[in-house]
Amino acid sequence: MKVKICGITRLEDALAAAEYGANALGFVFYRKSPRYIEPELAAEIIRNLPPFITPVALFVNEPEESVRDILHLANINVVQFHGDEPLDYLSLFPQRIIKAIRVKDESTLKPLAGYEVSAFLLDSYSPDAYGGTGKRFDWEVIKETGSVNRIILAGGLNADNVAYAVKLVRPYGIDASSGLESSLGIKDHKKVKDFIRAAKAASLELDEQF
């Protein structure tokens, strides 16, 4: 079970998440997000991360040139596209790609077959935001999806519900942001610790059953 803590804006939050067992940290380069981080600050944080922690760059409908510049500056090799990016746009990038899909219902999952990406991140649909809403969707809709796709589950996850989500969906990974904050863009370290511990424990229980 891989755990990604997204919306990192401070070094102390990044280091805490890494210490508690996060596998990846997400940096939001979408200016309309309250968790937006300047590329220079993200680069500084990433330079101070311990080894084996994967930084992930999140973009929403960003111009190709801008994406390339930020990835180079921050030295990031995993990209999460969270907008309406078409297939031909994704093919422009040699990095490992995570494509976010905002789930309304089962019909939302049909486009998955058309993408050639490293993983899919399934998040809650909102007409007002591309992510970070803190709202969950109906996980029953995707409980069969994880067995045929590399799925990262997001949307409304926290320490109280993550064990149930892991056992139901059995995703490749989980992703949380707003549910682990004390205020916008600022992580609550206890919430982060409890979330990662609950997720890993649920994954271990699954492993022991098979």
Short mmCIF file of C-alpha atoms in Angstrom, two decimals:
data_model
loop_
_atom_site.label_atom_id
_atom_site.label_comp_id
_atom_site.label_asym_id
_atom_site.label_seq_id
_atom_site.Cartn_x
_atom_site.Cartn_y
_atom_site.Cartn_z
CA MET A 1 0.00 0.00 0.00
CA LYS A 2 1.48 3.32 -1.13
CA VAL A 3 0.50 6.52 0.68
CA LYS A 4 0.68 9.95 -0.92
CA ILE A 5 0.23 13.12 1.13
CA CYS A 6 -0.77 15.91 -1.23
CA GLY A 7 -0.86 19.68 -0.98
CA ILE A 8 2.54 20.05 0.69
CA THR A 9 3.47 23.71 1.19
CA ARG A 10 6.02 23.57 4.05
CA LEU A 11 9.22 21.66 4.69
CA GLU A 12 8.17 20.71 8.22
CA ASP A 13 5.01 19.06 6.87
CA ALA A 14 6.97 17.20 4.22
CA LEU A 15 9.49 15.87 6.73
CA ALA A 16 6.77 14.83 9.17
CA ALA A 17 4.88 12.92 6.48
CA ALA A 18 8.10 11.19 5.41
CA GLU A 19 8.93 10.26 9.00
CA TYR A 20 5.46 8.76 9.52
CA GLY A 21 5.78 6.54 6.47
CA ALA A 22 4.48 8.42 3.43
CA ASN A 23 5.78 7.08 0.13
CA ALA A 24 5.05 10.17 -1.96
CA LEU A 25 4.40 13.87 -1.48
CA GLY A 26 2.26 15.97 -3.80
CA PHE A 27 3.08 19.55 -4.82
CA VAL A 28 0.25 21.55 -6.38
CA PHE A 29 1.26 23.83 -9.25
CA TYR A 30 -2.27 25.03 -9.96
CA ARG A 31 -2.50 28.72 -9.11
CA LYS A 32 -6.20 28.64 -8.29
CA SER A 33 -5.66 26.08 -5.55
CA PRO A 34 -5.28 27.23 -1.92
CA ARG A 35 -2.46 24.67 -1.74
CA TYR A 36 -0.51 26.17 -4.64
CA ILE A 37 3.23 26.25 -4.09
CA GLU A 38 5.80 28.30 -5.96
CA PRO A 39 8.13 26.02 -7.95
CA GLU A 40 11.22 27.49 -6.26
CA LEU A 41 9.90 26.64 -2.80
CA ALA A 42 8.90 23.14 -3.92
CA ALA A 43 12.42 22.65 -5.26
CA GLU A 44 13.90 23.69 -1.92
CA ILE A 45 11.65 21.29 0.00
CA ILE A 46 12.44 18.42 -2.38
CA ARG A 47 16.18 18.98 -1.99
CA ASN A 48 15.76 18.40 1.75
CA LEU A 49 13.70 15.22 1.54
CA PRO A 50 15.16 11.91 2.71
CA PRO A 51 15.85 9.26 0.05
CA PHE A 52 13.08 6.97 -1.24
CA ILE A 53 10.39 9.65 -0.93
CA THR A 54 8.81 10.39 -4.33
CA PRO A 55 7.77 13.96 -5.12
CA VAL A 56 4.76 14.29 -7.43
CA ALA A 57 3.88 17.42 -9.40
CA LEU A 58 0.18 18.20 -9.81
CA PHE A 59 -1.03 20.29 -12.76
CA VAL A 60 -4.44 21.33 -14.04
CA ASN A 61 -4.65 22.18 -17.75
CA GLU A 62 -1.18 23.73 -17.66
CA PRO A 63 0.62 24.71 -20.89
CA GLU A 64 3.24 22.17 -21.97
CA GLU A 65 6.16 24.59 -21.74
CA SER A 66 5.25 25.59 -18.20
CA VAL A 67 5.01 21.95 -17.09
CA ARG A 68 8.43 21.18 -18.54
CA ASP A 69 10.02 24.22 -16.87
CA ILE A 70 8.59 23.39 -13.44
CA LEU A 71 9.52 19.71 -13.61
CA HIS A 72 13.08 20.65 -14.52
CA LEU A 73 13.37 23.30 -11.82
CA ALA A 74 11.94 21.14 -9.05
CA ASN A 75 13.57 17.90 -10.28
CA ILE A 76 10.31 15.93 -10.34
CA ASN A 77 9.81 12.77 -12.41
CA VAL A 78 6.22 11.83 -11.56
CA VAL A 79 3.39 14.02 -12.84
CA GLN A 80 -0.27 14.04 -11.84
CA PHE A 81 -2.57 15.65 -14.40
CA HIS A 82 -5.77 16.63 -12.64
CA GLY A 83 -7.57 18.56 -15.34
CA ASP A 84 -9.11 17.88 -18.75
CA GLU A 85 -5.86 16.99 -20.47
CA PRO A 86 -6.37 14.97 -23.70
CA LEU A 87 -4.50 11.81 -24.57
CA ASP A 88 -2.20 13.47 -27.09
CA TYR A 89 -1.17 16.04 -24.49
CA LEU A 90 -0.18 13.34 -21.97
CA SER A 91 1.93 11.59 -24.60
CA LEU A 92 4.20 14.65 -24.79
CA PHE A 93 5.81 13.85 -21.43
CA PRO A 94 8.35 11.06 -20.81
CA GLN A 95 7.81 11.15 -17.05
CA ARG A 96 5.62 8.65 -15.23
CA ILE A 97 2.06 9.94 -15.46
CA ILE A 98 -0.82 9.71 -13.00
CA LYS A 99 -4.12 10.70 -14.61
CA ALA A 100 -6.79 11.93 -12.24
CA ILE A 101 -10.40 11.01 -12.98
CA ARG A 102 -13.17 12.76 -11.08
CA VAL A 103 -15.80 10.14 -10.40
CA LYS A 104 -19.52 10.84 -10.76
CA ASP A 105 -20.75 7.31 -11.40
CA GLU A 106 -19.74 4.12 -13.22
CA SER A 107 -19.84 5.84 -16.60
CA THR A 108 -16.96 8.05 -15.46
CA LEU A 109 -14.66 5.03 -15.49
CA LYS A 110 -15.13 4.18 -19.18
CA PRO A 111 -12.26 6.43 -20.40
CA LEU A 112 -9.73 4.50 -18.31
CA ALA A 113 -9.28 1.94 -21.06
CA GLY A 114 -8.02 4.61 -23.45
CA TYR A 115 -5.13 5.87 -21.37
CA GLU A 116 -1.59 4.51 -21.21
CA VAL A 117 -0.40 5.89 -17.89
CA SER A 118 1.42 4.62 -14.81
CA ALA A 119 -1.64 4.94 -12.57
CA PHE A 120 -5.08 6.50 -12.23
CA LEU A 121 -6.10 8.67 -9.32
CA LEU A 122 -9.83 8.50 -8.68
CA ASP A 123 -11.16 11.58 -6.92
CA SER A 124 -14.56 13.06 -6.11
CA TYR A 125 -16.31 15.01 -8.82
CA SER A 126 -17.17 18.62 -8.11
CA PRO A 127 -18.50 21.20 -10.59
CA ASP A 128 -16.63 23.90 -8.68
CA ALA A 129 -13.15 22.45 -8.15
CA TYR A 130 -10.68 20.02 -9.70
CA GLY A 131 -9.80 18.46 -6.36
CA GLY A 132 -9.09 19.04 -2.69
CA THR A 133 -12.78 19.27 -1.84
CA GLY A 134 -12.61 16.94 1.16
CA LYS A 135 -15.64 15.08 -0.14
CA ARG A 136 -15.78 11.36 -0.88
CA PHE A 137 -17.61 9.60 -3.68
CA ASP A 138 -19.38 6.23 -3.66
CA TRP A 139 -16.50 3.78 -3.34
CA GLU A 140 -18.80 0.89 -4.20
CA VAL A 141 -18.71 2.14 -7.81
CA ILE A 142 -15.01 1.35 -8.12
CA LYS A 143 -14.49 -1.65 -5.86
CA GLU A 144 -13.89 -3.92 -8.88
CA THR A 145 -11.68 -1.38 -10.65
CA GLY A 146 -8.59 -1.80 -8.50
CA SER A 147 -8.08 -5.39 -9.62
CA VAL A 148 -7.62 -4.41 -13.28
CA ASN A 149 -6.04 -0.96 -12.97
CA ARG A 150 -3.36 0.63 -10.83
CA ILE A 151 -5.68 2.82 -8.77
CA ILE A 152 -4.83 5.56 -6.30
CA LEU A 153 -7.90 6.41 -4.24
CA ALA A 154 -8.53 10.02 -3.22
CA GLY A 155 -11.40 12.22 -2.10
CA GLY A 156 -12.56 12.72 1.47
CA LEU A 157 -10.11 10.29 3.03
CA ASN A 158 -9.03 10.64 6.65
CA ALA A 159 -7.87 8.48 9.55
CA ASP A 160 -11.45 7.51 10.41
CA ASN A 161 -12.46 6.09 7.02
CA VAL A 162 -9.24 5.06 5.30
CA ALA A 163 -9.19 1.49 6.67
CA TYR A 164 -12.67 0.85 5.31
CA ALA A 165 -11.72 2.36 1.95
CA VAL A 166 -8.56 0.25 1.67
CA LYS A 167 -10.38 -2.98 2.47
CA LEU A 168 -13.25 -2.23 0.07
CA VAL A 169 -11.35 -0.89 -2.95
CA ARG A 170 -7.93 -2.52 -2.41
CA PRO A 171 -6.19 0.27 -4.29
CA TYR A 172 -2.55 0.45 -5.29
CA GLY A 173 -2.31 3.63 -3.24
CA ILE A 174 -4.23 6.28 -1.35
CA ASP A 175 -4.01 10.06 -1.44
CA ALA A 176 -5.16 12.65 1.07
CA SER A 177 -4.85 16.39 1.40
CA SER A 178 -7.59 18.57 2.90
CA GLY A 179 -8.67 15.90 5.40
CA LEU A 180 -5.25 16.12 7.05
CA GLU A 181 -5.06 19.88 7.50
CA SER A 182 -5.32 22.23 10.46
CA SER A 183 -5.89 25.11 8.02
CA LEU A 184 -5.67 25.55 4.24
CA GLY A 185 -2.33 24.24 3.06
CA ILE A 186 -1.07 23.47 6.58
CA LYS A 187 -0.89 19.83 7.62
CA ASP A 188 -1.92 18.62 11.08
CA HIS A 189 0.91 16.25 11.94
CA LYS A 190 -1.18 14.07 14.24
CA LYS A 191 -3.82 13.64 11.53
CA VAL A 192 -1.10 12.72 9.04
CA LYS A 193 0.43 10.19 11.41
CA ASP A 194 -2.92 8.61 12.31
CA PHE A 195 -3.94 8.46 8.63
CA ILE A 196 -0.77 6.72 7.47
CA ARG A 197 -0.85 4.30 10.41
CA ALA A 198 -4.49 3.36 9.75
CA ALA A 199 -3.89 2.89 6.03
CA LYS A 200 -0.81 0.71 6.47
CA ALA A 201 -2.50 -1.39 9.16
CA ALA A 202 -5.50 -2.06 6.92
CA SER A 203 -3.22 -3.02 4.04
CA LEU A 204 -1.29 -5.40 6.30
CA GLU A 205 -4.53 -7.06 7.37
CA LEU A 206 -5.38 -7.66 3.71
CA ASP A 207 -1.95 -9.12 3.04
CA GLU A 208 -2.30 -11.53 5.94
CA GLN A 209 -5.61 -12.81 4.56
CA PHE A 210 -4.09 -13.91 1.25
#
